[in-house]
Short mmCIF file of C-alpha atoms and ligand atoms in Angstrom, two decimals:
data_model
loop_
_atom_site.label_atom_id
_atom_site.label_comp_id
_atom_site.label_asym_id
_atom_site.label_seq_id
_atom_site.Cartn_x
_atom_site.Cartn_y
_atom_site.Cartn_z
CA MET A 1241 7.50 9.64 -20.14
CA ALA A 1242 8.88 8.11 -16.81
CA SER A 1243 9.03 4.54 -16.27
CA ILE A 1244 7.63 3.90 -12.86
CA GLY A 1245 8.30 0.67 -11.04
CA ILE A 1246 5.68 -0.28 -8.35
CA PHE A 1247 5.69 -3.33 -6.09
CA ASP A 1248 4.01 -5.11 -3.49
CA SER A 1249 3.57 -8.39 -2.00
CA GLY A 1250 1.00 -9.08 -4.10
CA SER A 1251 -1.85 -7.13 -5.74
CA GLY A 1252 -2.43 -4.66 -3.09
CA GLY A 1253 0.07 -2.13 -4.56
CA LEU A 1254 -2.56 -1.72 -7.50
CA SER A 1255 -4.68 0.58 -5.21
CA VAL A 1256 -1.76 2.89 -5.18
CA TYR A 1257 -1.13 2.50 -9.23
CA ARG A 1258 -4.91 3.42 -9.57
CA GLU A 1259 -4.14 6.75 -8.01
CA LEU A 1260 -0.85 7.19 -9.64
CA LYS A 1261 -2.59 6.56 -13.09
CA LYS A 1262 -4.94 9.22 -12.58
CA ILE A 1263 -2.74 11.95 -12.23
CA LEU A 1264 0.11 10.46 -14.33
CA PRO A 1265 -1.76 8.73 -17.17
CA GLN A 1266 1.04 8.94 -19.82
CA GLU A 1267 3.62 6.96 -18.68
CA ARG A 1268 5.12 3.60 -18.58
CA TYR A 1269 4.32 1.43 -15.52
CA LEU A 1270 6.00 -1.64 -14.32
CA TYR A 1271 4.06 -3.50 -11.48
CA PHE A 1272 5.58 -6.52 -9.74
CA SER A 1273 3.62 -8.73 -7.40
CA ASP A 1274 5.68 -10.99 -4.97
CA ASN A 1275 2.81 -13.05 -4.78
CA ALA A 1276 4.94 -16.18 -4.24
CA HIS A 1277 6.22 -14.68 -1.17
CA CYS A 1278 2.78 -13.34 0.05
CA PRO A 1279 2.10 -12.17 3.04
CA TYR A 1280 4.64 -10.02 4.17
CA GLY A 1281 2.79 -9.37 7.00
CA GLU A 1282 4.40 -11.78 9.69
CA LYS A 1283 7.88 -12.12 7.61
CA THR A 1284 11.02 -10.77 9.36
CA ALA A 1285 12.48 -7.57 8.18
CA GLU A 1286 15.42 -9.32 6.88
CA TYR A 1287 13.27 -11.51 4.52
CA ILE A 1288 11.65 -8.48 3.24
CA GLN A 1289 14.81 -6.71 2.55
CA ASP A 1290 16.03 -9.47 0.54
CA ARG A 1291 12.92 -9.58 -1.48
CA ALA A 1292 12.77 -5.78 -1.69
CA ARG A 1293 16.52 -5.79 -3.13
CA THR A 1294 15.68 -8.73 -5.60
CA ILE A 1295 12.50 -6.65 -6.92
CA THR A 1296 14.41 -3.54 -7.06
CA ASP A 1297 17.27 -4.77 -9.28
CA PHE A 1298 14.34 -6.47 -11.61
CA LEU A 1299 12.58 -3.18 -12.00
CA LEU A 1300 15.96 -1.55 -12.52
CA GLU A 1301 16.85 -3.77 -15.19
CA LYS A 1302 13.55 -3.03 -16.67
CA GLY A 1303 14.23 0.65 -16.91
CA ALA A 1304 12.39 1.94 -13.86
CA ASP A 1305 13.30 5.83 -13.06
CA ILE A 1306 11.49 5.87 -9.70
CA ILE A 1307 10.44 3.14 -7.34
CA VAL A 1308 6.97 3.14 -5.41
CA VAL A 1309 7.12 0.66 -2.73
CA ALA A 1310 3.27 0.18 -2.73
CA CYS A 1311 3.36 -1.94 0.67
CA ASN A 1312 3.31 -0.50 3.81
CA THR A 1313 4.87 -3.66 5.50
CA ALA A 1314 7.89 -3.54 3.22
CA THR A 1315 8.23 0.26 3.60
CA ALA A 1316 8.74 -0.55 7.14
CA ALA A 1317 10.91 -3.02 6.82
CA ALA A 1318 13.03 -2.24 3.96
CA ILE A 1319 12.64 1.55 2.79
CA ALA A 1320 15.68 2.64 4.95
CA THR A 1321 18.01 0.05 3.52
CA LEU A 1322 16.96 0.10 -0.18
CA ARG A 1323 17.88 4.08 -0.07
CA GLU A 1324 21.24 3.33 1.57
CA GLU A 1325 21.89 0.62 -1.11
CA TYR A 1326 20.72 2.42 -4.32
CA PRO A 1327 21.39 5.88 -3.37
CA GLN A 1328 20.97 7.08 -7.13
CA VAL A 1329 17.08 5.57 -7.20
CA PRO A 1330 14.27 7.84 -6.14
CA PHE A 1331 11.75 5.60 -3.62
CA ILE A 1332 8.56 6.52 -2.63
CA GLY A 1333 7.13 4.64 0.37
CA MET A 1334 3.79 4.09 2.27
CA GLU A 1335 2.88 5.09 5.81
CA PRO A 1336 -0.37 4.64 7.66
CA ALA A 1337 -2.05 8.26 7.50
CA VAL A 1338 -2.21 8.99 11.19
CA LYS A 1339 -1.61 12.64 10.53
CA PRO A 1340 -4.81 13.49 8.71
CA ALA A 1341 -6.81 11.25 10.71
CA ALA A 1342 -5.65 12.99 14.06
CA LEU A 1343 -6.61 16.32 12.59
CA GLY A 1344 -9.97 15.06 11.43
CA THR A 1345 -11.17 13.00 14.27
CA ARG A 1346 -14.11 14.40 16.34
CA SER A 1347 -14.60 11.59 18.69
CA GLY A 1348 -10.78 11.68 19.35
CA VAL A 1349 -10.40 8.20 18.71
CA ILE A 1350 -8.75 6.96 15.29
CA GLY A 1351 -8.34 3.37 14.28
CA VAL A 1352 -5.60 1.76 12.30
CA LEU A 1353 -5.79 -1.27 10.41
CA ALA A 1354 -2.54 -2.68 9.03
CA THR A 1355 -0.14 -5.67 9.21
CA ALA A 1356 1.76 -6.66 12.04
CA GLY A 1357 4.99 -5.74 10.26
CA THR A 1358 3.69 -2.15 9.83
CA LEU A 1359 2.44 -1.82 13.47
CA LYS A 1360 5.78 -2.52 14.98
CA GLY A 1361 7.87 -0.76 12.76
CA SER A 1362 9.99 2.03 14.22
CA LYS A 1363 8.44 4.34 11.42
CA TYR A 1364 4.86 4.13 12.24
CA LEU A 1365 5.69 3.96 16.14
CA HIS A 1366 7.49 7.22 15.61
CA THR A 1367 4.35 8.68 14.06
CA ARG A 1368 2.22 7.26 16.37
CA GLY A 1369 4.22 9.05 19.34
CA ARG A 1370 4.08 12.35 17.77
CA PHE A 1371 0.10 12.37 17.79
CA GLU A 1372 -0.99 10.11 20.87
CA ASP A 1373 -0.66 12.96 23.24
CA ASN A 1374 -3.58 14.54 21.35
CA VAL A 1375 -5.68 11.58 20.22
CA SER A 1376 -6.32 8.07 21.03
CA ILE A 1377 -4.79 5.67 18.49
CA VAL A 1378 -6.29 2.25 18.37
CA GLU A 1379 -5.14 -0.61 16.08
CA HIS A 1380 -5.88 -3.80 14.75
CA VAL A 1381 -4.16 -6.33 12.29
CA GLY A 1382 -6.68 -6.82 9.41
CA GLU A 1383 -6.59 -10.53 10.16
CA GLY A 1384 -7.12 -12.32 6.76
CA PHE A 1385 -7.92 -8.98 4.60
CA VAL A 1386 -4.60 -9.80 2.33
CA GLU A 1387 -5.75 -13.37 1.80
CA LEU A 1388 -9.50 -12.26 0.79
CA VAL A 1389 -8.00 -9.68 -1.79
CA GLU A 1390 -5.52 -11.98 -3.10
CA ASN A 1391 -8.27 -14.63 -3.44
CA GLY A 1392 -10.50 -11.92 -5.12
CA ILE A 1393 -13.03 -12.45 -2.39
CA LEU A 1394 -14.50 -8.56 -1.73
CA GLU A 1395 -17.85 -9.32 -1.07
CA GLY A 1396 -20.25 -11.79 0.68
CA GLU A 1397 -20.46 -13.44 4.12
CA LYS A 1398 -16.78 -14.55 4.33
CA ALA A 1399 -15.58 -11.29 3.57
CA LEU A 1400 -17.98 -9.60 5.83
CA ASP A 1401 -17.02 -11.89 8.60
CA THR A 1402 -13.53 -11.70 8.28
CA VAL A 1403 -13.72 -7.93 8.05
CA ARG A 1404 -15.85 -7.37 11.20
CA ALA A 1405 -13.89 -9.15 13.39
CA SER A 1406 -10.89 -6.95 12.95
CA LEU A 1407 -12.82 -3.60 12.36
CA GLN A 1408 -15.44 -4.10 15.03
CA PRO A 1409 -13.10 -3.57 18.16
CA LEU A 1410 -11.93 -0.51 16.77
CA LEU A 1411 -15.47 0.93 16.53
CA ASP A 1412 -16.26 -0.30 19.85
CA LYS A 1413 -13.25 1.75 21.03
CA GLY A 1414 -14.88 5.03 19.39
CA ALA A 1415 -12.90 5.25 16.36
CA ASP A 1416 -14.84 7.65 14.03
CA ILE A 1417 -11.95 7.60 11.28
CA ILE A 1418 -10.49 4.48 10.34
CA VAL A 1419 -6.77 4.51 8.45
CA LEU A 1420 -6.12 1.71 6.26
CA GLY A 1421 -2.53 1.06 6.77
CA CYS A 1422 -2.10 -1.92 3.95
CA THR A 1423 -2.51 -1.31 0.39
CA HIS A 1424 -4.60 -4.45 -0.37
CA TYR A 1425 -7.19 -3.03 2.25
CA PRO A 1426 -8.85 -0.24 -0.11
CA PHE A 1427 -9.82 -3.27 -2.10
CA LEU A 1428 -11.97 -3.70 1.01
CA GLN A 1429 -13.15 -0.25 1.66
CA PRO A 1430 -16.74 -0.58 0.11
CA LEU A 1431 -17.32 -3.18 2.79
CA ILE A 1432 -15.62 -1.36 5.47
CA GLN A 1433 -17.21 1.79 4.93
CA ARG A 1434 -20.81 -0.34 4.93
CA LEU A 1435 -19.92 -2.07 8.20
CA ALA A 1436 -18.67 1.26 9.80
CA GLY A 1437 -21.56 3.20 8.82
CA PRO A 1438 -21.67 6.88 7.32
CA SER A 1439 -20.32 8.67 10.55
CA VAL A 1440 -16.95 7.00 10.40
CA GLN A 1441 -14.64 8.24 7.55
CA VAL A 1442 -12.14 5.69 5.94
CA ILE A 1443 -8.84 6.92 4.99
CA ASP A 1444 -7.05 5.35 2.02
CA PRO A 1445 -3.35 7.34 1.70
CA ALA A 1446 -3.05 6.28 -2.02
CA PRO A 1447 -3.91 9.79 -3.32
CA ALA A 1448 -1.32 11.59 -1.23
CA VAL A 1449 1.08 8.76 -2.33
CA ALA A 1450 0.39 9.31 -5.83
CA ARG A 1451 0.78 13.21 -5.46
CA GLN A 1452 3.92 12.58 -3.68
CA THR A 1453 5.60 10.57 -6.63
CA LEU A 1454 4.47 13.10 -8.60
CA HIS A 1455 6.35 15.77 -6.83
CA VAL A 1456 9.36 13.79 -6.60
CA LEU A 1457 9.37 12.93 -10.54
CA GLN A 1458 9.39 16.93 -10.85
CA GLU A 1459 11.91 17.39 -8.33
CA LYS A 1460 14.34 14.97 -10.12
CA GLY A 1461 13.90 16.71 -13.61
CA ILE A 1462 12.35 13.09 -14.73
CA PRO A 1463 10.26 14.15 -17.61
CA THR A 1464 6.57 12.87 -17.58
CA GLY A 1465 3.73 12.91 -19.83
CA LYS A 1466 3.30 12.60 -23.57
CA GLY A 1467 2.96 9.09 -23.33
CA PRO A 1468 2.26 6.43 -24.58
CA PHE A 1469 0.82 4.81 -21.53
CA SER A 1470 1.60 1.35 -21.06
CA ILE A 1471 1.78 -1.42 -17.80
CA GLU A 1472 3.71 -4.46 -17.55
CA LEU A 1473 2.50 -6.92 -14.99
CA TYR A 1474 5.00 -8.99 -13.39
CA HIS A 1475 4.32 -11.69 -10.75
CA SER A 1476 6.75 -14.16 -9.03
CA GLY A 1477 3.59 -16.77 -8.41
CA ASP A 1478 0.17 -17.41 -9.84
CA PRO A 1479 -0.82 -14.90 -12.13
CA GLU A 1480 -4.38 -15.24 -11.77
CA SER A 1481 -4.96 -13.27 -8.58
CA LEU A 1482 -2.91 -10.22 -9.93
CA HIS A 1483 -5.06 -10.09 -13.18
CA ARG A 1484 -8.25 -10.45 -11.13
CA ILE A 1485 -7.49 -7.33 -9.19
CA TYR A 1486 -6.06 -5.51 -12.31
CA GLN A 1487 -9.42 -5.72 -13.79
CA LEU A 1488 -10.90 -3.39 -11.18
CA VAL A 1489 -8.49 -0.79 -11.55
CA GLN A 1490 -8.27 -0.41 -15.34
N1 DGL B 644 -0.04 -4.66 1.03
C1 DGL B 644 0.75 -4.85 2.13
C2 DGL B 644 1.00 -3.51 2.84
O1 DGL B 644 0.73 -2.77 2.27
C3 DGL B 644 1.27 -5.80 2.34
C4 DGL B 644 0.30 -7.16 2.89
C5 DGL B 644 1.18 -8.52 3.17
O2 DGL B 644 1.41 -8.94 2.35
O3 DGL B 644 1.12 -8.64 4.55
O4 DGL B 644 1.37 -3.87 4.12
#
């Protein structure tokens, strides 16, 4: 049984946990929601690196064998630093799924929804640069999406208006694939899909990240399976938002 540490600025990383549990159902999970410091989207890289270090120390102390940075913003700001400072620890990061979108688009336009921090990160800009000769990549910050999810508002008029305001500009530009570049956004995916219509594909990268985690565990020779399954939920702020979203991924 592996001990898999996962962290995010809040409950969003549970969208990655949901996929991990499907293919690694018999592990010990340690989930840390940094919700006292959420959102990360507009914070400086230094701030996020500090948080990432503190959380990594905590998860290692609790016995994590591997750490999934289940946050695109924290990956962009801190994963290189973490890999440098903790060379013995395997880290798995998140990145907007531009490649599958670029390969799948029929209109030649793909839309990326992410935080400001992710969209200006060098990792994303590099990936974008690799594909933008062949496809047009349009972006929008999911303004207010993280707050909706943290407050458990996944349906209704407020959610609809908030999501439409950031999604519509991408649809207006002809995007036929929408990439969810923030781990909170999959909790709004039913709403996003409804607003975008059936001809638009919405991509959540979490299944690919879960497969990559399994691959790295095997590569490092960290034993998996046999159980028992367990999960420990940790939070730096109010427990309620985390427990509310956890109900959806059990
Ligand atoms: N869930 C996060 C991400 O994937 C962070 C959102 C935020 O805190 O702004 O980017």
